[in-house]
Amino acid sequence: MTVLKIVFWICIFLVFYTYLGYGLLLWLLVQIKRIVRGKAVKPALPADPALPEVTLLICAYNEQDIVKMKMENTYQLDYPKDKLHIMWVTDGTTDDTNKRLAEYPDVEVVYSPERKGKTAALNHGISMVKTEITMMTDANTIINPQAVREIARCFMNPQVACVAGEKRVMARNESQTAAEGEGLYWRYESTLKRLDSEFYSAMGAAGELNAIRTRLYEPMPENALLDDFVMSMRMVDRGYRIAYTSDAYAMEYGSANLEEESKRKRRIAAGGLQSCWWLRGMMNPFRRFVVAFQFVSHRVLRWSITPIALMLLIPLNVLLVMMKAGTIYNVIWILQILFYLAAFFGWLLDNHGRKNKLLYVCYYFLFMNFNVFRGMRYLRTHKASGAWEKAKRA
């Protein structure tokens, strides 16, 4: 029984620490750092003539329907026109994307006839970039007008090799629960990124909006599933930092429904496992303790051990209750039952077009963790390819 109790409490600790404890600990560490060193002050941007040249790189596959929207948004960016270059990398496109891009003479189109996936497209496109900064964004996102200036401001710190912008998820209507769940997750994730960045470095950059010092880019294996994460974390491994700014943000509609959202979650989970293995040297606390602490706490646990610990809590708790291990285990079992009932009713209401935020949070939490197991299967079947099926947006 003693061994069961130890394993049970380890599982509880892992679940709590991964989803709440690390955030609380990180917040406390940031407060201490502010007391010791003072709160960081944003540097002033230089005059326009001194701003760095930036290439806005957009990878696209069959995006003919949103070319006009994306280009209209791009022309609204507040940055000197002679310093902002626009490049589209079209990977295996078979629709009229290239034809529609030809209507914009200031756009450089880098075309590859074979679809190899986003990582291959990035390798191809960045090899053609001649500017100091490469800023990457997805074709289906809307960027705020000040984004490029805010990203340039972050690069005034010579230790910054990558800048992560904020991802904001929009819903077209109140019934779009998949978008609501995704949006809630990204608000939580953005808070962690902000704290990570202030403490030392953000742990990865999202592909919706990020930027790098072009000279530091290293071509990645074409079967990388999370190209943005691997690209940015490699730079941290080399001694640089990822800065996070919420003043540069990309907005996109959430997944059309939970089935489409599941496609994203399982690919991200698969990519997370793949990335953790490729970057396993960063987990060594004797190399760089702070990086190992942040990487394992923020990324590795939620993509590997913690979902397993969450599932083990059920049989372990049942065994301890049956063995009459103590009142505390009976209470925890009752709480587990209430939680899973809440998730069930959250699913039930969602299927009937209704929602309750508290119940839906429970459901979405289980949904995310369940898709980690689906991601493990996805990884086994997609080892040789970085291409994926796009999730339909609302």
PDB file of N, CA, C and O in Angstrom, residues 55-57 118 122 133-138 151 155 162-166 204-212 227-229 231-232 242 250:
ATOM      1  N   THR A  55      11.858  41.265 -43.323  1.00  0.00           N
ATOM      2  CA  THR A  55      11.106  40.517 -44.332  1.00  0.00           C
ATOM      3  C   THR A  55       9.936  39.832 -43.647  1.00  0.00           C
ATOM      4  O   THR A  55      10.125  39.074 -42.689  1.00  0.00           O
ATOM      5  N   LEU A  56       8.734  40.119 -44.118  1.00  0.00           N
ATOM      6  CA  LEU A  56       7.539  39.441 -43.626  1.00  0.00           C
ATOM      7  C   LEU A  56       7.348  38.197 -44.477  1.00  0.00           C
ATOM      8  O   LEU A  56       7.034  38.286 -45.663  1.00  0.00           O
ATOM      9  N   LEU A  57       7.548  37.029 -43.877  1.00  0.00           N
ATOM     10  CA  LEU A  57       7.509  35.766 -44.603  1.00  0.00           C
ATOM     11  C   LEU A  57       6.219  35.022 -44.268  1.00  0.00           C
ATOM     12  O   LEU A  57       5.918  34.798 -43.100  1.00  0.00           O
ATOM     13  N   LYS A 118       5.418  22.660 -44.023  1.00  0.00           N
ATOM     14  CA  LYS A 118       5.815  24.016 -43.659  1.00  0.00           C
ATOM     15  C   LYS A 118       7.301  24.133 -43.352  1.00  0.00           C
ATOM     16  O   LYS A 118       7.934  25.147 -43.664  1.00  0.00           O
ATOM     17  N   LEU A 122       9.815  26.796 -44.935  1.00  0.00           N
ATOM     18  CA  LEU A 122      10.618  27.755 -44.170  1.00  0.00           C
ATOM     19  C   LEU A 122      12.094  27.668 -44.554  1.00  0.00           C
ATOM     20  O   LEU A 122      12.759  28.697 -44.750  1.00  0.00           O
ATOM     21  N   ILE A 133      16.174  40.919 -40.140  1.00  0.00           N
ATOM     22  CA  ILE A 133      15.110  40.295 -39.366  1.00  0.00           C
ATOM     23  C   ILE A 133      14.139  39.595 -40.303  1.00  0.00           C
ATOM     24  O   ILE A 133      13.757  40.141 -41.338  1.00  0.00           O
ATOM     25  N   THR A 134      13.750  38.384 -39.937  1.00  0.00           N
ATOM     26  CA  THR A 134      12.686  37.670 -40.649  1.00  0.00           C
ATOM     27  C   THR A 134      11.504  37.523 -39.700  1.00  0.00           C
ATOM     28  O   THR A 134      11.637  36.950 -38.616  1.00  0.00           O
ATOM     29  N   MET A 135      10.370  38.047 -40.124  1.00  0.00           N
ATOM     30  CA  MET A 135       9.157  37.973 -39.308  1.00  0.00           C
ATOM     31  C   MET A 135       8.196  37.012 -40.000  1.00  0.00           C
ATOM     32  O   MET A 135       7.874  37.186 -41.172  1.00  0.00           O
ATOM     33  N   MET A 136       7.747  35.998 -39.264  1.00  0.00           N
ATOM     34  CA  MET A 136       6.912  34.956 -39.859  1.00  0.00           C
ATOM     35  C   MET A 136       5.493  35.012 -39.308  1.00  0.00           C
ATOM     36  O   MET A 136       5.289  35.253 -38.117  1.00  0.00           O
ATOM     37  N   THR A 137       4.538  34.773 -40.180  1.00  0.00           N
ATOM     38  CA  THR A 137       3.136  34.761 -39.777  1.00  0.00           C
ATOM     39  C   THR A 137       2.364  33.815 -40.683  1.00  0.00           C
ATOM     40  O   THR A 137       2.793  33.534 -41.803  1.00  0.00           O
ATOM     41  N   ASP A 138       1.246  33.318 -40.194  1.00  0.00           N
ATOM     42  CA  ASP A 138       0.405  32.437 -41.000  1.00  0.00           C
ATOM     43  C   ASP A 138      -0.471  33.258 -41.940  1.00  0.00           C
ATOM     44  O   ASP A 138      -0.806  34.418 -41.658  1.00  0.00           O
ATOM     45  N   ILE A 151       8.127  44.372 -32.430  1.00  0.00           N
ATOM     46  CA  ILE A 151       9.095  43.280 -32.572  1.00  0.00           C
ATOM     47  C   ILE A 151      10.502  43.853 -32.754  1.00  0.00           C
ATOM     48  O   ILE A 151      11.473  43.362 -32.162  1.00  0.00           O
ATOM     49  N   PHE A 155      14.212  43.420 -30.415  1.00  0.00           N
ATOM     50  CA  PHE A 155      15.523  43.035 -30.950  1.00  0.00           C
ATOM     51  C   PHE A 155      16.631  44.031 -30.599  1.00  0.00           C
ATOM     52  O   PHE A 155      17.790  43.803 -30.938  1.00  0.00           O
ATOM     53  N   CYS A 162      15.046  35.643 -30.922  1.00  0.00           N
ATOM     54  CA  CYS A 162      13.705  35.363 -31.442  1.00  0.00           C
ATOM     55  C   CYS A 162      12.695  36.160 -30.624  1.00  0.00           C
ATOM     56  O   CYS A 162      12.886  36.346 -29.415  1.00  0.00           O
ATOM     57  N   VAL A 163      11.658  36.628 -31.287  1.00  0.00           N
ATOM     58  CA  VAL A 163      10.574  37.339 -30.603  1.00  0.00           C
ATOM     59  C   VAL A 163       9.272  36.599 -30.868  1.00  0.00           C
ATOM     60  O   VAL A 163       8.938  36.306 -32.021  1.00  0.00           O
ATOM     61  N   ALA A 164       8.558  36.291 -29.796  1.00  0.00           N
ATOM     62  CA  ALA A 164       7.266  35.612 -29.911  1.00  0.00           C
ATOM     63  C   ALA A 164       6.154  36.629 -29.708  1.00  0.00           C
ATOM     64  O   ALA A 164       6.109  37.304 -28.682  1.00  0.00           O
ATOM     65  N   GLY A 165       5.283  36.725 -30.699  1.00  0.00           N
ATOM     66  CA  GLY A 165       4.113  37.577 -30.553  1.00  0.00           C
ATOM     67  C   GLY A 165       2.997  36.809 -29.873  1.00  0.00           C
ATOM     68  O   GLY A 165       3.107  35.607 -29.608  1.00  0.00           O
ATOM     69  N   GLU A 166       1.919  37.496 -29.586  1.00  0.00           N
ATOM     70  CA  GLU A 166       0.787  36.862 -28.907  1.00  0.00           C
ATOM     71  C   GLU A 166      -0.214  36.334 -29.923  1.00  0.00           C
ATOM     72  O   GLU A 166      -0.484  36.983 -30.931  1.00  0.00           O
ATOM     73  N   GLY A 204       9.691  28.890 -26.439  1.00  0.00           N
ATOM     74  CA  GLY A 204       9.141  28.633 -27.759  1.00  0.00           C
ATOM     75  C   GLY A 204       8.324  29.794 -28.284  1.00  0.00           C
ATOM     76  O   GLY A 204       7.866  30.662 -27.529  1.00  0.00           O
ATOM     77  N   ALA A 205       8.159  29.813 -29.603  1.00  0.00           N
ATOM     78  CA  ALA A 205       7.380  30.846 -30.285  1.00  0.00           C
ATOM     79  C   ALA A 205       6.340  30.179 -31.166  1.00  0.00           C
ATOM     80  O   ALA A 205       6.605  29.151 -31.779  1.00  0.00           O
ATOM     81  N   ALA A 206       5.156  30.759 -31.211  1.00  0.00           N
ATOM     82  CA  ALA A 206       4.069  30.197 -32.029  1.00  0.00           C
ATOM     83  C   ALA A 206       4.198  30.684 -33.467  1.00  0.00           C
ATOM     84  O   ALA A 206       4.589  31.835 -33.718  1.00  0.00           O
ATOM     85  N   GLY A 207       3.836  29.826 -34.418  1.00  0.00           N
ATOM     86  CA  GLY A 207       3.981  30.154 -35.831  1.00  0.00           C
ATOM     87  C   GLY A 207       3.057  31.252 -36.307  1.00  0.00           C
ATOM     88  O   GLY A 207       3.283  31.831 -37.374  1.00  0.00           O
ATOM     89  N   GLU A 208       1.985  31.558 -35.543  1.00  0.00           N
ATOM     90  CA  GLU A 208       1.073  32.616 -35.962  1.00  0.00           C
ATOM     91  C   GLU A 208       1.780  33.955 -36.075  1.00  0.00           C
ATOM     92  O   GLU A 208       1.456  34.774 -36.931  1.00  0.00           O
ATOM     93  N   LEU A 209       2.778  34.213 -35.206  1.00  0.00           N
ATOM     94  CA  LEU A 209       3.545  35.460 -35.278  1.00  0.00           C
ATOM     95  C   LEU A 209       4.823  35.308 -34.466  1.00  0.00           C
ATOM     96  O   LEU A 209       4.789  35.192 -33.243  1.00  0.00           O
ATOM     97  N   ASN A 210       5.951  35.301 -35.159  1.00  0.00           N
ATOM     98  CA  ASN A 210       7.244  35.308 -34.490  1.00  0.00           C
ATOM     99  C   ASN A 210       8.280  35.889 -35.430  1.00  0.00           C
ATOM    100  O   ASN A 210       8.027  36.055 -36.628  1.00  0.00           O
ATOM    101  N   ALA A 211       9.433  36.218 -34.910  1.00  0.00           N
ATOM    102  CA  ALA A 211      10.499  36.806 -35.732  1.00  0.00           C
ATOM    103  C   ALA A 211      11.849  36.328 -35.208  1.00  0.00           C
ATOM    104  O   ALA A 211      11.989  36.014 -34.023  1.00  0.00           O
ATOM    105  N   ILE A 212      12.824  36.270 -36.101  1.00  0.00           N
ATOM    106  CA  ILE A 212      14.164  35.817 -35.727  1.00  0.00           C
ATOM    107  C   ILE A 212      15.223  36.715 -36.366  1.00  0.00           C
ATOM    108  O   ILE A 212      14.949  37.442 -37.326  1.00  0.00           O
ATOM    109  N   ASP A 227       7.698  23.241 -36.284  1.00  0.00           N
ATOM    110  CA  ASP A 227       8.863  23.965 -36.801  1.00  0.00           C
ATOM    111  C   ASP A 227       9.176  25.213 -36.002  1.00  0.00           C
ATOM    112  O   ASP A 227      10.337  25.513 -35.706  1.00  0.00           O
ATOM    113  N   ASP A 228       8.124  25.983 -35.647  1.00  0.00           N
ATOM    114  CA  ASP A 228       8.338  27.232 -34.922  1.00  0.00           C
ATOM    115  C   ASP A 228       8.967  26.979 -33.554  1.00  0.00           C
ATOM    116  O   ASP A 228       9.860  27.710 -33.125  1.00  0.00           O
ATOM    117  N   PHE A 229       8.519  25.936 -32.883  1.00  0.00           N
ATOM    118  CA  PHE A 229       9.046  25.617 -31.560  1.00  0.00           C
ATOM    119  C   PHE A 229      10.497  25.155 -31.644  1.00  0.00           C
ATOM    120  O   PHE A 229      11.356  25.641 -30.893  1.00  0.00           O
ATOM    121  N   MET A 231      12.683  25.636 -34.057  1.00  0.00           N
ATOM    122  CA  MET A 231      13.512  26.740 -34.543  1.00  0.00           C
ATOM    123  C   MET A 231      13.897  27.687 -33.412  1.00  0.00           C
ATOM    124  O   MET A 231      15.074  28.024 -33.231  1.00  0.00           O
ATOM    125  N   SER A 232      12.913  28.092 -32.618  1.00  0.00           N
ATOM    126  CA  SER A 232      13.171  29.073 -31.565  1.00  0.00           C
ATOM    127  C   SER A 232      13.946  28.470 -30.399  1.00  0.00           C
ATOM    128  O   SER A 232      14.855  29.102 -29.844  1.00  0.00           O
ATOM    129  N   ILE A 242      14.412  34.070 -26.064  1.00  0.00           N
ATOM    130  CA  ILE A 242      13.186  34.368 -26.808  1.00  0.00           C
ATOM    131  C   ILE A 242      12.424  35.415 -26.005  1.00  0.00           C
ATOM    132  O   ILE A 242      12.085  35.180 -24.839  1.00  0.00           O
ATOM    133  N   ALA A 250      -1.276  38.369 -33.293  1.00  0.00           N
ATOM    134  CA  ALA A 250      -1.931  37.847 -34.489  1.00  0.00           C
ATOM    135  C   ALA A 250      -3.280  37.280 -34.085  1.00  0.00           C
ATOM    136  O   ALA A 250      -3.382  36.537 -33.110  1.00  0.00           O
TER     137      ALA A 250
END
